[in-house]
Tab-separated table of C-alpha atoms in Angstrom:
chain	number	residue	atom	x	y	z
A	26	MET	CA	40.526	31.338	-7.439
A	27	ALA	CA	42.373	29.941	-10.048
A	28	GLU	CA	41.658	26.704	-11.648
A	29	GLN	CA	43.609	23.710	-11.178
A	30	GLU	CA	45.879	23.439	-14.235
A	31	TRP	CA	44.811	19.819	-15.374
A	32	MET	CA	41.589	21.365	-15.744
A	33	SER	CA	43.078	23.128	-18.856
A	34	GLU	CA	43.341	19.318	-20.567
A	35	VAL	CA	39.715	19.266	-19.441
A	36	ARG	CA	39.027	22.847	-21.036
A	37	ALA	CA	40.572	21.840	-24.257
A	38	LYS	CA	38.231	18.751	-24.593
A	39	VAL	CA	35.024	21.029	-25.059
A	40	GLY	CA	33.876	20.865	-28.448
A	41	ARG	CA	34.963	17.664	-29.114
A	42	GLU	CA	33.215	15.797	-31.471
A	43	TYR	CA	33.357	11.778	-30.277
A	44	GLY	CA	32.502	8.675	-33.367
A	45	ARG	CA	29.113	7.264	-33.783
A	46	VAL	CA	27.660	4.594	-31.373
A	47	TYR	CA	25.343	2.041	-33.769
A	48	ALA	CA	21.575	0.724	-31.847
A	49	TRP	CA	22.186	-2.853	-31.649
A	50	ASP	CA	18.686	-3.822	-33.784
A	51	GLU	CA	17.084	-1.927	-35.869
A	52	VAL	CA	13.371	0.280	-34.298
A	53	ASN	CA	11.472	-2.476	-33.827
A	54	ALA	CA	7.352	-3.430	-32.464
A	55	PRO	CA	8.597	-6.333	-29.879
A	56	MET	CA	10.565	-3.932	-27.797
A	57	ILE	CA	8.767	-1.336	-28.278
A	58	ARG	CA	5.502	-3.003	-26.752
A	59	GLN	CA	7.338	-4.828	-23.975
A	60	TRP	CA	8.689	-0.708	-22.869
A	61	CYS	CA	5.237	0.518	-22.870
A	62	GLU	CA	4.097	-2.584	-20.636
A	63	VAL	CA	6.369	-2.001	-18.858
A	64	MET	CA	5.876	1.791	-18.541
A	65	GLY	CA	2.160	1.679	-18.658
A	66	ILE	CA	1.572	3.379	-21.816
A	67	ASP	CA	-0.842	2.089	-23.815
A	68	ASN	CA	-1.501	4.988	-26.910
A	69	PRO	CA	-2.380	2.649	-29.982
A	70	LEU	CA	-0.182	4.652	-31.739
A	71	TYR	CA	3.141	2.118	-30.449
A	72	THR	CA	1.343	-1.058	-31.070
A	73	ASP	CA	-2.500	-1.086	-32.518
A	74	ALA	CA	-1.181	-1.559	-35.911
A	75	ALA	CA	-4.403	-1.185	-37.398
A	76	HIS	CA	-4.260	2.404	-35.638
A	77	ALA	CA	-0.830	3.586	-36.637
A	78	ALA	CA	-1.366	2.207	-40.392
A	79	ALA	CA	-4.393	5.424	-40.232
A	80	SER	CA	-2.054	7.832	-38.605
A	81	GLU	CA	0.546	10.428	-40.871
A	82	PHE	CA	3.093	7.907	-40.124
A	83	GLY	CA	1.299	5.006	-41.689
A	84	GLY	CA	2.203	2.546	-39.172
A	85	ILE	CA	3.571	2.033	-36.056
A	86	VAL	CA	6.286	4.153	-34.769
A	87	ALA	CA	8.366	4.051	-31.654
A	88	PRO	CA	7.351	6.325	-28.234
A	89	PRO	CA	9.691	9.570	-28.292
A	90	ALA	CA	11.171	8.653	-25.200
A	91	MET	CA	12.692	5.399	-26.165
A	92	LEU	CA	15.241	7.484	-28.520
A	93	GLN	CA	18.121	7.057	-26.119
A	94	ALA	CA	17.130	3.115	-25.419
A	95	TRP	CA	17.507	1.997	-29.062
A	96	CYS	CA	21.949	2.835	-28.675
A	97	LEU	CA	22.724	1.940	-25.179
A	98	GLU	CA	25.289	-1.461	-25.299
A	99	GLY	CA	23.167	-3.422	-23.266
A	100	LEU	CA	24.408	-6.160	-20.855
A	101	HIS	CA	28.026	-5.941	-21.317
A	102	MET	CA	29.158	-2.122	-20.393
A	103	ASN	CA	31.126	-0.279	-23.429
A	104	ASN	CA	30.152	-3.459	-25.468
A	105	TYR	CA	28.664	-1.526	-28.615
A	106	ALA	CA	27.640	-2.449	-31.817
A	107	PRO	CA	29.595	-3.426	-34.488
A	108	GLY	CA	31.108	-0.409	-36.328
A	109	SER	CA	30.929	2.135	-33.014
A	110	THR	CA	33.757	4.075	-32.231
A	111	ASP	CA	36.160	3.196	-29.343
A	112	GLU	CA	36.686	6.604	-28.411
A	113	ASN	CA	35.066	7.785	-24.739
A	114	PRO	CA	32.433	10.845	-24.521
A	115	TYR	CA	32.981	10.329	-21.325
A	116	GLU	CA	36.564	11.065	-20.957
A	117	VAL	CA	36.279	14.084	-18.904
A	118	LEU	CA	35.136	12.271	-16.133
A	119	LYS	CA	37.510	10.032	-16.033
A	120	MET	CA	39.910	12.508	-15.732
A	121	MET	CA	38.141	14.565	-13.202
A	122	GLU	CA	37.883	11.233	-11.418
A	123	ALA	CA	41.637	10.589	-11.359
A	124	HIS	CA	42.148	14.127	-9.590
A	125	GLY	CA	39.950	13.362	-6.688
A	126	TYR	CA	36.199	13.629	-7.768
A	127	PRO	CA	34.761	10.346	-7.253
A	128	SER	CA	30.888	10.722	-7.577
A	129	VAL	CA	28.878	10.837	-10.531
A	130	VAL	CA	25.197	11.945	-10.679
A	131	ALA	CA	22.739	13.055	-13.469
A	132	VAL	CA	21.273	15.921	-13.249
A	133	ASN	CA	19.469	16.794	-16.651
A	134	SER	CA	17.705	14.227	-19.732
A	135	ASP	CA	16.798	17.344	-22.106
A	136	LEU	CA	15.185	14.941	-25.305
A	137	SER	CA	14.037	16.608	-28.545
A	138	PHE	CA	12.413	15.452	-31.317
A	139	GLU	CA	12.525	15.945	-35.196
A	140	ARG	CA	10.386	13.429	-35.970
A	141	TYR	CA	9.112	10.027	-34.717
A	142	LEU	CA	10.840	6.622	-35.311
A	143	LYS	CA	9.033	3.643	-37.813
A	144	LEU	CA	9.841	0.742	-37.875
A	145	GLY	CA	13.354	-0.779	-39.405
A	146	GLU	CA	14.679	2.355	-38.677
A	147	LYS	CA	18.382	2.009	-37.697
A	148	LEU	CA	19.665	4.625	-35.412
A	149	TYR	CA	23.235	5.648	-34.529
A	150	TYR	CA	24.462	9.065	-31.811
A	151	THR	CA	27.407	11.381	-31.815
A	152	THR	CA	28.373	12.894	-28.986
A	153	ARG	CA	29.589	16.335	-28.761
A	154	LEU	CA	31.329	17.737	-25.306
A	155	ASP	CA	29.169	20.719	-24.656
A	156	SER	CA	30.349	22.420	-21.714
A	157	VAL	CA	32.456	22.084	-18.341
A	158	GLY	CA	30.962	24.174	-15.509
A	159	GLU	CA	33.349	26.059	-13.141
A	160	GLU	CA	33.903	23.979	-9.690
A	161	LYS	CA	31.092	24.913	-7.489
A	162	THR	CA	29.939	23.908	-4.334
A	163	THR	CA	25.994	22.221	-3.881
A	164	ALA	CA	23.994	19.991	-1.337
A	165	LEU	CA	26.011	16.921	-2.874
A	166	GLY	CA	30.226	18.053	-2.622
A	167	THR	CA	32.272	20.015	-4.561
A	168	GLY	CA	32.713	19.756	-8.406
A	169	PHE	CA	31.458	20.327	-12.175
A	170	PHE	CA	28.427	20.233	-14.435
A	171	VAL	CA	29.788	18.179	-17.518
A	172	THR	CA	27.145	18.830	-20.575
A	173	LEU	CA	27.003	16.147	-23.508
A	174	ILE	CA	25.081	16.296	-26.392
A	175	MET	CA	24.584	13.286	-28.734
A	176	SER	CA	22.750	13.628	-31.680
A	177	PHE	CA	20.707	10.717	-33.151
A	178	PHE	CA	20.548	9.696	-36.638
A	179	SER	CA	18.694	7.516	-39.004
A	180	GLN	CA	20.752	6.090	-41.411
A	181	LYS	CA	19.571	6.439	-45.247
A	182	PRO	CA	20.743	6.163	-48.578
A	183	ALA	CA	20.395	9.081	-49.537
A	184	GLY	CA	21.970	10.247	-46.813
A	185	ASP	CA	21.839	10.336	-42.968
A	186	GLU	CA	18.511	11.848	-41.440
A	187	LYS	CA	18.704	13.409	-38.093
A	188	VAL	CA	16.198	12.745	-36.156
A	189	GLY	CA	16.288	13.739	-32.220
A	190	GLN	CA	19.058	14.815	-29.541
A	191	LEU	CA	19.360	14.670	-26.639
A	192	LEU	CA	21.116	16.917	-24.097
A	193	PHE	CA	22.837	14.663	-20.795
A	194	ARG	CA	24.383	16.820	-18.184
A	195	VAL	CA	25.920	15.662	-15.274
A	196	PHE	CA	27.711	16.405	-11.862
A	197	LYS	CA	31.079	14.821	-11.385
A	198	PHE	CA	31.865	15.436	-7.184
A	199	ARG	CA	33.897	14.947	-4.711
A	200	PRO	CA	31.007	14.173	-2.016
A	201	ALA	CA	30.232	16.349	0.507
A	202	ASN	CA	29.546	13.070	3.050
A	203	VAL	CA	31.233	10.086	2.036
A	204	PRO	CA	27.899	7.837	2.139
A	205	LYS	CA	28.094	4.689	4.788
A	206	PRO	CA	27.770	1.727	3.210
A	207	ALA	CA	24.347	0.238	4.146
A	208	GLU	CA	24.333	-2.298	6.881
A	209	LYS	CA	23.832	-5.959	5.362
A	210	GLY	CA	20.968	-7.052	5.330
A	211	ALA	CA	19.057	-4.165	7.085
A	212	ALA	CA	15.495	-4.175	6.794
A	213	PRO	CA	16.117	-1.434	3.265
A	214	ALA	CA	13.584	1.047	3.901
A	215	VAL	CA	13.091	5.027	2.478
A	216	PRO	CA	14.031	7.187	4.397
A	217	LYS	CA	11.440	9.180	5.876
A	218	TYR	CA	11.281	13.010	5.948
A	219	LYS	CA	9.760	14.807	8.993
A	220	ARG	CA	9.251	18.900	10.001
A	221	PRO	CA	12.095	19.831	12.165
A	222	GLN	CA	10.696	19.842	15.874
A	223	PRO	CA	11.027	23.308	17.552
A	224	GLY	CA	13.564	24.462	20.061
A	225	VAL	CA	11.360	24.440	23.340
A	226	SER	CA	12.552	26.289	26.047
A	227	ASP	CA	11.370	27.139	29.205
A	228	ASP	CA	10.602	31.014	28.039
A	229	THR	CA	8.533	29.231	25.145
A	230	ARG	CA	7.394	26.129	26.389
A	231	PHE	CA	3.831	27.953	27.235
A	232	PHE	CA	3.352	28.962	23.404
A	233	TRP	CA	4.278	25.172	21.920
A	234	GLU	CA	1.815	23.568	24.698
A	235	GLY	CA	-0.830	26.276	23.892
A	236	VAL	CA	-0.305	25.348	19.898
A	237	GLN	CA	-0.877	21.412	20.934
A	238	ALA	CA	-3.907	22.410	22.734
A	239	GLY	CA	-5.136	24.901	19.706
A	240	ARG	CA	-4.466	27.873	21.350
A	241	LEU	CA	-2.598	31.078	20.378
A	242	LEU	CA	-0.825	31.868	23.965
A	243	ILE	CA	0.559	35.980	24.104
A	244	GLN	CA	3.033	36.210	26.556
A	245	ARG	CA	1.916	39.714	28.600
A	246	CYS	CA	3.898	41.682	31.763
A	247	THR	CA	1.713	41.596	34.385
A	248	CYS	CA	3.362	44.139	35.812
A	249	CYS	CA	3.053	47.300	33.052
A	250	GLY	CA	0.499	44.987	30.683
A	251	THR	CA	2.454	45.036	27.364
A	252	LEU	CA	2.471	42.209	24.742
A	253	ARG	CA	5.699	40.297	23.293
A	254	HIS	CA	6.511	38.132	20.834
A	255	PRO	CA	8.524	35.847	20.798
A	256	PRO	CA	8.518	34.711	24.260
A	257	ALA	CA	11.103	36.712	26.242
A	258	PRO	CA	12.138	35.842	30.243
A	259	VAL	CA	12.339	40.229	30.454
A	260	CYS	CA	9.334	42.785	29.692
A	261	ILE	CA	10.406	44.840	26.562
A	262	ASP	CA	9.131	48.109	28.050
A	263	CYS	CA	9.825	47.635	31.659
A	264	HIS	CA	12.115	45.103	32.200
A	265	SER	CA	9.502	42.934	34.657
A	266	PHE	CA	10.240	39.723	34.786
A	267	ASP	CA	6.438	38.439	35.797
A	268	TRP	CA	4.264	38.075	32.852
A	269	ASP	CA	1.660	35.705	31.551
A	270	THR	CA	-0.207	34.814	28.718
A	271	VAL	CA	-3.787	35.730	26.993
A	272	GLU	CA	-5.133	33.733	24.302
A	273	ALA	CA	-5.114	35.464	21.044
A	274	SER	CA	-8.267	35.959	18.765
A	275	GLY	CA	-5.595	34.495	15.633
A	276	LYS	CA	-6.994	37.667	13.015
A	277	GLY	CA	-4.069	39.624	11.888
A	278	GLU	CA	-2.824	40.553	8.621
A	279	ILE	CA	-0.113	40.089	6.517
A	280	HIS	CA	2.737	42.236	7.132
A	281	SER	CA	5.227	40.649	4.483
A	282	PHE	CA	5.953	37.269	2.868
A	283	VAL	CA	8.363	35.095	0.875
A	284	VAL	CA	7.479	32.249	-1.211
A	285	MET	CA	10.120	29.550	-0.746
A	286	HIS	CA	11.029	27.925	-4.150
A	287	TYR	CA	13.951	26.629	-4.200
A	288	PRO	CA	15.559	24.091	-3.506
A	289	GLU	CA	12.833	22.463	-2.314
A	290	VAL	CA	13.348	20.664	1.165
A	291	PRO	CA	11.853	17.719	1.934
A	292	PRO	CA	8.843	17.877	3.664
A	293	PHE	CA	7.206	20.813	2.682
A	294	GLU	CA	5.382	21.593	0.040
A	295	HIS	CA	6.671	23.806	-2.899
A	296	PRO	CA	6.008	26.919	-3.013
A	297	ASN	CA	6.016	27.453	0.304
A	298	PRO	CA	4.277	30.910	1.399
A	299	ILE	CA	5.361	32.261	4.511
A	300	GLY	CA	3.611	35.081	6.464
A	301	LEU	CA	5.135	37.473	9.125
A	302	ILE	CA	1.657	38.208	10.721
A	303	ASP	CA	0.535	41.078	12.718
A	304	LEU	CA	-1.828	39.742	15.220
A	305	ASP	CA	-4.943	42.336	15.781
A	306	GLU	CA	-3.454	42.486	19.074
A	307	GLY	CA	-0.646	43.805	18.216
A	308	VAL	CA	2.169	41.880	18.354
A	309	ARG	CA	3.964	39.806	15.338
A	310	LEU	CA	5.009	36.224	14.554
A	311	VAL	CA	5.537	34.143	11.336
A	312	ALA	CA	4.384	31.162	10.527
A	313	GLY	CA	3.178	29.099	7.428
A	314	LEU	CA	0.309	30.395	4.869
A	315	VAL	CA	-2.343	28.211	4.170
A	316	GLY	CA	-5.158	28.155	1.233
A	317	VAL	CA	-3.135	30.882	-0.710
A	318	LYS	CA	-2.359	31.213	-4.304
A	319	ARG	CA	0.821	32.349	-4.938
A	320	ASP	CA	-0.502	35.251	-7.150
A	321	GLU	CA	-3.031	36.802	-4.639
A	322	ILE	CA	-0.642	36.621	-1.269
A	323	GLY	CA	-1.162	40.320	-0.685
A	324	ILE	CA	0.584	42.796	1.800
A	325	GLY	CA	-2.545	43.676	4.527
A	326	GLN	CA	-4.867	40.409	3.389
A	327	ARG	CA	-7.077	39.435	6.308
A	328	VAL	CA	-5.965	35.731	7.834
A	329	GLN	CA	-6.941	33.735	10.488
A	330	VAL	CA	-4.616	31.030	12.401
A	331	GLU	CA	-5.563	27.136	12.036
A	332	PHE	CA	-3.731	24.369	13.825
A	333	GLN	CA	-2.407	21.545	11.672
A	334	SER	CA	-0.861	18.619	12.948
A	335	PHE	CA	2.108	17.094	11.440
A	336	ASP	CA	4.478	13.812	11.004
A	337	ASP	CA	1.157	11.751	12.802
A	338	GLY	CA	0.493	14.497	15.676
A	339	GLU	CA	4.193	14.644	16.606
A	340	LEU	CA	3.744	18.362	15.958
A	341	THR	CA	1.041	20.988	15.563
A	342	LEU	CA	1.897	24.513	14.351
A	343	PRO	CA	-0.447	27.311	14.147
A	344	MET	CA	-0.624	28.055	9.885
A	345	PHE	CA	-2.862	31.682	8.490
A	346	ARG	CA	-5.608	31.488	6.285
A	347	PRO	CA	-6.759	34.358	3.995
A	348	VAL	CA	-10.285	35.451	4.936
A	349	ALA	CA	-12.059	38.175	4.077
A	350	GLY	CA	-11.392	41.345	4.896
B	3	MET	CA	-4.267	4.897	-19.365
B	4	THR	CA	-3.924	7.082	-22.566
B	5	SER	CA	-7.221	8.148	-23.061
B	6	LYS	CA	-8.480	7.702	-26.736
B	7	ASN	CA	-9.780	10.846	-26.995
B	8	SER	CA	-7.437	13.549	-27.930
B	9	LYS	CA	-6.765	17.131	-26.496
B	10	ARG	CA	-7.702	19.483	-28.972
B	11	PHE	CA	-5.264	22.520	-29.145
B	12	ASP	CA	-8.622	24.662	-28.942
B	13	ASP	CA	-9.616	23.404	-26.088
B	14	VAL	CA	-6.359	23.734	-24.100
B	15	ARG	CA	-5.359	26.592	-21.860
B	16	PRO	CA	-2.335	27.860	-19.636
B	17	GLY	CA	-2.966	27.230	-16.165
B	18	GLU	CA	-4.711	23.695	-16.855
B	19	ALA	CA	-3.956	21.785	-14.530
B	20	LEU	CA	-3.504	17.795	-15.661
B	21	PRO	CA	-4.852	15.065	-13.548
B	22	GLU	CA	-2.637	13.592	-11.229
B	23	LEU	CA	-0.934	10.390	-11.580
B	24	ALA	CA	0.149	8.183	-8.803
B	25	ILE	CA	2.679	5.473	-9.718
B	26	PRO	CA	3.809	2.967	-6.723
B	27	ILE	CA	7.920	2.661	-7.130
B	28	THR	CA	8.715	-1.367	-6.872
B	29	THR	CA	11.301	-3.329	-6.994
B	30	THR	CA	9.839	-5.003	-10.627
B	31	LEU	CA	8.502	-1.556	-12.265
B	32	ILE	CA	12.388	-0.209	-11.505
B	33	ALA	CA	14.148	-3.587	-12.670
B	34	ALA	CA	12.015	-4.016	-15.412
B	35	GLY	CA	11.979	-0.475	-16.565
B	36	ALA	CA	15.830	-0.678	-16.643
B	37	ILE	CA	15.586	-3.918	-18.979
B	38	ALA	CA	12.922	-2.556	-20.970
B	39	THR	CA	15.091	0.658	-21.673
B	40	ARG	CA	18.680	-1.684	-22.085
B	41	ASP	CA	20.018	-0.178	-18.940
B	42	TYR	CA	21.750	-2.900	-17.097
B	43	PHE	CA	23.732	-0.911	-14.534
B	44	PRO	CA	23.867	-2.280	-11.440
B	45	GLY	CA	22.078	-0.154	-9.035
B	46	HIS	CA	18.983	-0.389	-11.066
B	47	HIS	CA	18.608	-3.933	-10.454
B	48	ASP	CA	20.968	-5.730	-7.873
B	49	MET	CA	20.547	-4.266	-4.560
B	50	GLU	CA	23.757	-5.512	-3.152
B	51	ALA	CA	25.334	-3.349	-5.589
B	52	ALA	CA	23.784	-0.202	-4.937
B	53	GLN	CA	23.706	-0.280	-1.454
B	54	GLN	CA	27.851	-0.510	-2.143
B	55	LEU	CA	26.935	2.737	-3.822
B	56	GLY	CA	25.252	4.486	-0.764
B	57	SER	CA	21.510	3.728	-1.852
B	58	PRO	CA	19.110	1.992	0.902
B	59	HIS	CA	17.900	0.005	-2.325
B	60	VAL	CA	17.802	-0.281	-5.993
B	61	PHE	CA	17.052	3.302	-7.696
B	62	MET	CA	15.209	3.867	-10.549
B	63	ASN	CA	16.737	4.569	-13.874
B	64	ILE	CA	16.345	8.461	-16.047
B	65	LEU	CA	15.194	6.416	-19.432
B	66	THR	CA	12.621	5.002	-16.817
B	67	THR	CA	11.925	8.324	-15.194
B	68	SER	CA	11.642	9.509	-18.746
B	69	GLY	CA	9.046	7.333	-20.257
B	70	LEU	CA	6.826	7.769	-16.879
B	71	ALA	CA	6.518	11.470	-18.025
B	72	GLN	CA	5.983	10.480	-20.916
B	73	ARG	CA	2.524	8.755	-19.763
B	74	PHE	CA	1.795	11.760	-18.249
B	75	VAL	CA	1.585	13.542	-20.655
B	76	GLU	CA	0.363	11.116	-23.002
B	77	ALA	CA	-2.701	10.213	-20.326
B	78	TRP	CA	-3.772	13.732	-20.582
B	79	ALA	CA	-3.060	14.521	-23.971
B	80	GLY	CA	-4.231	11.233	-25.855
B	81	PRO	CA	-2.916	9.659	-28.791
B	82	ALA	CA	-3.069	12.451	-31.884
B	83	ALA	CA	-0.686	14.696	-29.849
B	84	ARG	CA	3.011	14.753	-31.208
B	85	PHE	CA	5.987	15.365	-28.965
B	86	LYS	CA	8.602	17.836	-29.338
B	87	ASP	CA	10.488	17.546	-26.711
B	88	LEU	CA	11.063	15.994	-23.382
B	89	ARG	CA	12.770	17.924	-21.389
B	90	ILE	CA	13.494	16.578	-17.507
B	91	LYS	CA	15.676	17.645	-14.498
B	92	LEU	CA	16.460	14.812	-11.726
B	93	GLY	CA	16.212	15.049	-7.781
B	94	ALA	CA	15.664	12.896	-4.885
B	95	PRO	CA	15.699	8.668	-6.716
B	96	ASN	CA	13.367	6.663	-6.257
B	97	TYR	CA	13.212	3.376	-4.801
B	98	PRO	CA	10.610	0.773	-4.247
B	99	GLY	CA	8.094	1.646	-1.582
B	100	ASP	CA	7.701	5.013	-2.555
B	101	THR	CA	4.957	6.311	-4.394
B	102	MET	CA	6.208	8.924	-7.188
B	103	THR	CA	2.649	11.421	-7.951
B	104	PHE	CA	3.068	13.484	-10.963
B	105	SER	CA	1.143	16.869	-11.686
B	106	GLY	CA	1.009	19.512	-14.443
B	107	GLU	CA	-0.349	22.636	-15.689
B	108	VAL	CA	0.134	23.842	-19.321
B	109	VAL	CA	2.112	27.067	-19.263
B	110	ARG	CA	2.098	28.197	-22.614
B	111	ALA	CA	0.001	27.515	-25.278
B	112	ASP	CA	1.047	29.185	-28.737
B	113	ALA	CA	-2.142	29.063	-31.539
B	114	ALA	CA	0.464	29.895	-34.299
B	115	SER	CA	2.063	26.366	-34.398
B	116	ARG	CA	-0.017	24.303	-32.085
B	117	GLU	CA	2.144	24.285	-29.425
B	118	VAL	CA	1.776	23.494	-25.918
B	119	ASP	CA	4.209	23.203	-22.966
B	120	VAL	CA	3.220	21.220	-19.779
B	121	ALA	CA	5.458	21.834	-16.778
B	122	LEU	CA	5.487	18.694	-14.821
B	123	LYS	CA	6.644	17.917	-11.406
B	124	GLY	CA	6.729	13.497	-9.883
B	125	LYS	CA	6.883	14.164	-6.637
B	126	ASN	CA	8.165	10.891	-4.006
B	127	SER	CA	8.366	11.073	-0.177
B	128	MET	CA	11.291	12.499	-0.348
B	129	GLY	CA	10.760	15.396	-2.548
B	130	SER	CA	10.736	16.289	-6.269
B	131	HIS	CA	11.886	13.131	-8.064
B	132	VAL	CA	11.520	15.241	-11.589
B	133	THR	CA	10.346	18.409	-12.655
B	134	GLY	CA	10.385	19.185	-16.145
B	135	THR	CA	8.780	20.638	-19.712
B	136	ALA	CA	7.076	18.767	-22.635
B	137	THR	CA	6.575	20.642	-25.481
B	138	LEU	CA	3.658	19.165	-27.711
B	139	VAL	CA	1.789	19.813	-30.809
B	140	LEU	CA	-2.132	18.900	-30.858
B	141	PRO	CA	-4.593	18.485	-33.490
């Protein structure tokens, strides 16, 4: 699809360098100590002058992950330290906003460090608009991945020295679902994710009731004795409507498998291995695998059923665990 | 807590798992982390402002997530480890009342440079809040 015309204006800005943004404060011990206190970091390199003096730095250094914090504007938005540029490194996001992409979410923060920072160093950074991706649709909505690279420098009389870099990527998008404003005064809660419940019909009810009771039941045609799974109303062999069930031994082997890596969907564990199991009785079913190392799953691996309870007993599922051949 | 005994390069093998670290996410931690990193964006300390953005509550800022990731890696590696980089990818937000549990594993060890890469993941009840990699130089 041809790109909208206004995007050529955005693309023309890729590669542009934006001017310096200075730190309000030089690298200093009180801000380091408070940062460490909040983060729960007790590395003496950052707070214990005697320990730090004995290190290769000869004194206290700043925790590397603090790099970006030194140059943030602080309480008042866009109130940067004196000497900072008036240019807006985020100008392409404003352009996208004007064309119907109002939301933004940070995706990547890649910090790299040339060296650790000592007390008294005065920093600034410059920004380069590194790239703007093609329009993409994600679970959040439709928009653009925008990547900025900020280079951090320490001011030195003999020439400023690069000390680190931040690759910062955001997704600027039109939301797929406009979020509902939260109810005023409603008890804020972390959303709780549960496993989806199976769709239970008259044909499949026996299976799920069996699982709930810790039994793996297979449908059997009472006319010709053929076993079938998944459950169905009619015998696949003789077309009889008459059936009962037999309890499977729960033993079988992996016919095939898949390991889900991405996207990570809560509340499932990832990587999430799922098996297609040949039961010894001769039918095949799909179920989660437990107790397997990803690299050790193999076709033909012997497995045994076990029943796991999820979501405070709301759901029981048959899962298969490897056993010795 | 950071171990005072640093890992030495020769003690580390790819596949080694880091001790898990569970961090209770509180309003205080989110707000304090935002201020300690000089990030005064209202969504990190003002619940009503966060709710107007469509969030149920204040949410953790990225710089705090980076700080906590550093803590997780450093708690294992010790004070003699030196960070070369810390690359993170953001996922589900951290809201108050949740718990984020870090897990990690050594995925590369290069004898020539004494560098090790640690893959890390911080999970909360909604999924992965953060995944990433830290590169360290070990003594």
